[in-house]
Amino acid sequence: MSDKPSVLFVCVHNAGRSQMAAAWLSHLAGDRVEVRSAGSDPGDQVNPAAVEAMREVGIDISSETPKILTVDAVEESDICITMGCGDTCPVFPGKRYLDWQLEDPAGQGVEAVRPIRDDIRKLVEDLIEEIAPEKPEKPA
C-alpha cells in the first residue's frame, strides 16, 4: 500500500451504498485516502433517498453519477469493498477485498436509508482508523 491508500467501493447500481461510502470516506479522511466507487450494473442516477440522507448530515452527493465497474478501477485500488455485487468484482492477487453486508437502499424512503447511512459511517470510520489514521501534529 502506498503512502496514500486507495479504496474502491462497489455495489450493483453504484447508486446508494457505494456512493454514500465514498462520500463518507472523502468527507472524513480528506486527502489522506484516494476514493473511487463503481457498480457492476450502474443505475441511471444516485438514489434520491441516499442523496437526502447524506444531505441531512451535511454531505452533498447530488452531483454524483453511477459509474461502471472496470478492471482498471480494481487494479488501481489497494482495497476493494463490495456491498452486494459478489462475484462480479474481478479479483487480483495482492489486493485486499472486504465485503460489507449492508441492506440495499434501492426503492426505500429516506427513513429506511438513514440507518444504512449510519452503519456505513461506522464502517468507514473503522476503515480510516486502520488505513489512514490522523497523525498527531509534530511539536514545534
PDB file of C-alpha atoms in Angstrom:
ATOM      1  CA  MET A   1       0.000   0.000   0.000  1.00  0.00           C
ATOM      2  CA  SER A   2       1.390   3.430  -0.954  1.00  0.00           C
ATOM      3  CA  ASP A   3       1.592   6.447   1.360  1.00  0.00           C
ATOM      4  CA  LYS A   4      -1.919   7.326   0.222  1.00  0.00           C
ATOM      5  CA  PRO A   5      -4.138   4.226   0.240  1.00  0.00           C
ATOM      6  CA  SER A   6      -6.829   3.926  -2.431  1.00  0.00           C
ATOM      7  CA  VAL A   7     -10.250   2.434  -1.784  1.00  0.00           C
ATOM      8  CA  LEU A   8     -12.863   1.306  -4.293  1.00  0.00           C
ATOM      9  CA  PHE A   9     -16.454   0.877  -3.114  1.00  0.00           C
ATOM     10  CA  VAL A  10     -18.572  -1.409  -5.283  1.00  0.00           C
ATOM     11  CA  CYS A  11     -22.292  -2.168  -5.253  1.00  0.00           C
ATOM     12  CA  VAL A  12     -24.570  -3.316  -8.033  1.00  0.00           C
ATOM     13  CA  HIS A  13     -26.058   0.016  -9.132  1.00  0.00           C
ATOM     14  CA  ASN A  14     -23.474   2.428  -7.667  1.00  0.00           C
ATOM     15  CA  ALA A  15     -26.480   4.499  -6.684  1.00  0.00           C
ATOM     16  CA  GLY A  16     -26.765   4.099  -2.919  1.00  0.00           C
ATOM     17  CA  ARG A  17     -24.405   2.232  -0.598  1.00  0.00           C
ATOM     18  CA  SER A  18     -21.183   2.719  -2.566  1.00  0.00           C
ATOM     19  CA  GLN A  19     -21.955   6.397  -3.206  1.00  0.00           C
ATOM     20  CA  MET A  20     -22.630   7.016   0.492  1.00  0.00           C
ATOM     21  CA  ALA A  21     -19.475   5.107   1.493  1.00  0.00           C
ATOM     22  CA  ALA A  22     -17.310   7.052  -0.963  1.00  0.00           C
ATOM     23  CA  ALA A  23     -18.778  10.338   0.268  1.00  0.00           C
ATOM     24  CA  TRP A  24     -18.197   9.421   3.923  1.00  0.00           C
ATOM     25  CA  LEU A  25     -14.601   8.378   3.233  1.00  0.00           C
ATOM     26  CA  SER A  26     -13.859  11.574   1.290  1.00  0.00           C
ATOM     27  CA  HIS A  27     -15.546  13.682   3.966  1.00  0.00           C
ATOM     28  CA  LEU A  28     -13.918  12.022   6.984  1.00  0.00           C
ATOM     29  CA  ALA A  29     -10.432  11.220   5.624  1.00  0.00           C
ATOM     30  CA  GLY A  30      -9.996  14.186   3.319  1.00  0.00           C
ATOM     31  CA  ASP A  31      -6.989  13.874   1.051  1.00  0.00           C
ATOM     32  CA  ARG A  32      -5.399  11.081   3.135  1.00  0.00           C
ATOM     33  CA  VAL A  33      -7.199   8.467   1.005  1.00  0.00           C
ATOM     34  CA  GLU A  34      -7.941   8.149  -2.705  1.00  0.00           C
ATOM     35  CA  VAL A  35     -11.611   7.228  -3.149  1.00  0.00           C
ATOM     36  CA  ARG A  36     -13.463   5.551  -6.015  1.00  0.00           C
ATOM     37  CA  SER A  37     -16.881   3.971  -6.411  1.00  0.00           C
ATOM     38  CA  ALA A  38     -18.460   1.900  -9.160  1.00  0.00           C
ATOM     39  CA  GLY A  39     -21.197  -0.599  -9.908  1.00  0.00           C
ATOM     40  CA  SER A  40     -21.472  -3.868 -11.791  1.00  0.00           C
ATOM     41  CA  ASP A  41     -24.783  -2.677 -13.324  1.00  0.00           C
ATOM     42  CA  PRO A  42     -24.875   1.108 -12.755  1.00  0.00           C
ATOM     43  CA  GLY A  43     -28.195   2.857 -12.315  1.00  0.00           C
ATOM     44  CA  ASP A  44     -29.331   5.978 -14.137  1.00  0.00           C
ATOM     45  CA  GLN A  45     -28.915   8.243 -11.122  1.00  0.00           C
ATOM     46  CA  VAL A  46     -27.930   8.256  -7.480  1.00  0.00           C
ATOM     47  CA  ASN A  47     -30.812   7.138  -5.264  1.00  0.00           C
ATOM     48  CA  PRO A  48     -32.716  10.303  -4.218  1.00  0.00           C
ATOM     49  CA  ALA A  49     -33.244   8.879  -0.704  1.00  0.00           C
ATOM     50  CA  ALA A  50     -29.462   8.398  -0.374  1.00  0.00           C
ATOM     51  CA  VAL A  51     -28.910  11.968  -1.596  1.00  0.00           C
ATOM     52  CA  GLU A  52     -31.373  13.272   1.007  1.00  0.00           C
ATOM     53  CA  ALA A  53     -29.961  11.125   3.820  1.00  0.00           C
ATOM     54  CA  MET A  54     -26.451  12.395   3.124  1.00  0.00           C
ATOM     55  CA  ARG A  55     -27.675  15.992   2.783  1.00  0.00           C
ATOM     56  CA  GLU A  56     -29.062  15.662   6.328  1.00  0.00           C
ATOM     57  CA  VAL A  57     -25.506  15.173   7.620  1.00  0.00           C
ATOM     58  CA  GLY A  58     -24.066  17.987   5.507  1.00  0.00           C
ATOM     59  CA  ILE A  59     -22.684  15.944   2.608  1.00  0.00           C
ATOM     60  CA  ASP A  60     -23.868  16.706  -0.932  1.00  0.00           C
ATOM     61  CA  ILE A  61     -23.797  13.760  -3.345  1.00  0.00           C
ATOM     62  CA  SER A  62     -26.430  15.188  -5.702  1.00  0.00           C
ATOM     63  CA  SER A  63     -23.914  15.781  -8.496  1.00  0.00           C
ATOM     64  CA  GLU A  64     -22.516  12.218  -8.385  1.00  0.00           C
ATOM     65  CA  THR A  65     -23.350   9.770 -11.163  1.00  0.00           C
ATOM     66  CA  PRO A  66     -23.248   5.974 -11.120  1.00  0.00           C
ATOM     67  CA  LYS A  67     -20.142   4.576 -12.844  1.00  0.00           C
ATOM     68  CA  ILE A  68     -19.443   1.165 -14.385  1.00  0.00           C
ATOM     69  CA  LEU A  69     -17.033  -1.119 -12.578  1.00  0.00           C
ATOM     70  CA  THR A  70     -13.871  -1.548 -14.632  1.00  0.00           C
ATOM     71  CA  VAL A  71     -10.905  -3.867 -14.269  1.00  0.00           C
ATOM     72  CA  ASP A  72      -8.691  -0.760 -14.175  1.00  0.00           C
ATOM     73  CA  ALA A  73     -10.556   0.670 -11.176  1.00  0.00           C
ATOM     74  CA  VAL A  74      -9.975  -2.545  -9.233  1.00  0.00           C
ATOM     75  CA  GLU A  75      -6.361  -2.810 -10.371  1.00  0.00           C
ATOM     76  CA  GLU A  76      -5.627   0.790  -9.321  1.00  0.00           C
ATOM     77  CA  SER A  77      -7.098   0.345  -5.821  1.00  0.00           C
ATOM     78  CA  ASP A  78      -5.410  -1.051  -2.726  1.00  0.00           C
ATOM     79  CA  ILE A  79      -8.690  -2.084  -1.106  1.00  0.00           C
ATOM     80  CA  CYS A  80     -11.889  -3.136  -2.860  1.00  0.00           C
ATOM     81  CA  ILE A  81     -15.012  -3.097  -0.686  1.00  0.00           C
ATOM     82  CA  THR A  82     -18.041  -4.840  -2.113  1.00  0.00           C
ATOM     83  CA  MET A  83     -21.577  -4.247  -0.934  1.00  0.00           C
ATOM     84  CA  GLY A  84     -23.693  -6.847  -2.647  1.00  0.00           C
ATOM     85  CA  CYS A  85     -22.024  -7.303  -6.033  1.00  0.00           C
ATOM     86  CA  GLY A  86     -20.463 -10.618  -5.027  1.00  0.00           C
ATOM     87  CA  ASP A  87     -18.572 -12.457  -7.735  1.00  0.00           C
ATOM     88  CA  THR A  88     -18.894  -9.732 -10.387  1.00  0.00           C
ATOM     89  CA  CYS A  89     -15.906  -7.916  -8.904  1.00  0.00           C
ATOM     90  CA  PRO A  90     -12.626  -9.001 -10.547  1.00  0.00           C
ATOM     91  CA  VAL A  91     -10.036 -10.409  -8.161  1.00  0.00           C
ATOM     92  CA  PHE A  92      -6.337  -9.592  -8.425  1.00  0.00           C
ATOM     93  CA  PRO A  93      -3.524 -11.040  -6.316  1.00  0.00           C
ATOM     94  CA  GLY A  94      -2.183  -8.631  -3.741  1.00  0.00           C
ATOM     95  CA  LYS A  95      -5.389  -6.626  -3.413  1.00  0.00           C
ATOM     96  CA  ARG A  96      -7.371  -6.561  -0.217  1.00  0.00           C
ATOM     97  CA  TYR A  97     -11.063  -7.385  -0.514  1.00  0.00           C
ATOM     98  CA  LEU A  98     -13.739  -6.701   2.070  1.00  0.00           C
ATOM     99  CA  ASP A  99     -17.464  -7.395   1.834  1.00  0.00           C
ATOM    100  CA  TRP A 100     -19.713  -5.147   3.872  1.00  0.00           C
ATOM    101  CA  GLN A 101     -23.123  -6.700   4.484  1.00  0.00           C
ATOM    102  CA  LEU A 102     -25.498  -3.757   4.225  1.00  0.00           C
ATOM    103  CA  GLU A 103     -29.167  -3.525   3.384  1.00  0.00           C
ATOM    104  CA  ASP A 104     -29.855  -2.270  -0.141  1.00  0.00           C
ATOM    105  CA  PRO A 105     -31.473   1.189  -0.043  1.00  0.00           C
ATOM    106  CA  ALA A 106     -32.950   0.798  -3.548  1.00  0.00           C
ATOM    107  CA  GLY A 107     -36.645   1.617  -3.600  1.00  0.00           C
ATOM    108  CA  GLN A 108     -36.695   2.697   0.047  1.00  0.00           C
ATOM    109  CA  GLY A 109     -37.525   6.064   1.552  1.00  0.00           C
ATOM    110  CA  VAL A 110     -35.145   8.276   3.475  1.00  0.00           C
ATOM    111  CA  GLU A 111     -36.396   6.854   6.802  1.00  0.00           C
ATOM    112  CA  ALA A 112     -35.096   3.410   5.801  1.00  0.00           C
ATOM    113  CA  VAL A 113     -31.870   4.820   4.337  1.00  0.00           C
ATOM    114  CA  ARG A 114     -30.792   6.727   7.473  1.00  0.00           C
ATOM    115  CA  PRO A 115     -29.748   3.602   9.441  1.00  0.00           C
ATOM    116  CA  ILE A 116     -27.868   2.299   6.366  1.00  0.00           C
ATOM    117  CA  ARG A 117     -26.088   5.672   6.107  1.00  0.00           C
ATOM    118  CA  ASP A 118     -25.164   5.486   9.794  1.00  0.00           C
ATOM    119  CA  ASP A 119     -23.923   1.879   9.510  1.00  0.00           C
ATOM    120  CA  ILE A 120     -21.744   2.906   6.556  1.00  0.00           C
ATOM    121  CA  ARG A 121     -20.295   5.821   8.531  1.00  0.00           C
ATOM    122  CA  LYS A 122     -19.233   3.477  11.353  1.00  0.00           C
ATOM    123  CA  LEU A 123     -17.616   1.040   8.896  1.00  0.00           C
ATOM    124  CA  VAL A 124     -15.810   3.916   7.154  1.00  0.00           C
ATOM    125  CA  GLU A 125     -14.592   5.338  10.476  1.00  0.00           C
ATOM    126  CA  ASP A 126     -13.147   1.923  11.394  1.00  0.00           C
ATOM    127  CA  LEU A 127     -11.514   1.658   7.954  1.00  0.00           C
ATOM    128  CA  ILE A 128      -9.910   5.095   8.289  1.00  0.00           C
ATOM    129  CA  GLU A 129      -8.552   4.229  11.722  1.00  0.00           C
ATOM    130  CA  GLU A 130      -6.910   1.183  10.176  1.00  0.00           C
ATOM    131  CA  ILE A 131      -5.551   2.526   6.877  1.00  0.00           C
ATOM    132  CA  ALA A 132      -5.138   6.295   7.325  1.00  0.00           C
ATOM    133  CA  PRO A 133      -5.298   7.409  10.946  1.00  0.00           C
ATOM    134  CA  GLU A 134      -4.697  11.070  11.603  1.00  0.00           C
ATOM    135  CA  LYS A 135      -1.092  11.619  12.540  1.00  0.00           C
ATOM    136  CA  PRO A 136      -0.519  13.726  15.641  1.00  0.00           C
ATOM    137  CA  GLU A 137       0.982  17.091  14.873  1.00  0.00           C
ATOM    138  CA  LYS A 138       4.691  17.310  15.493  1.00  0.00           C
ATOM    139  CA  PRO A 139       5.717  19.617  18.330  1.00  0.00           C
ATOM    140  CA  ALA A 140       7.218  22.909  17.192  1.00  0.00           C
TER     141      ALA A 140
END
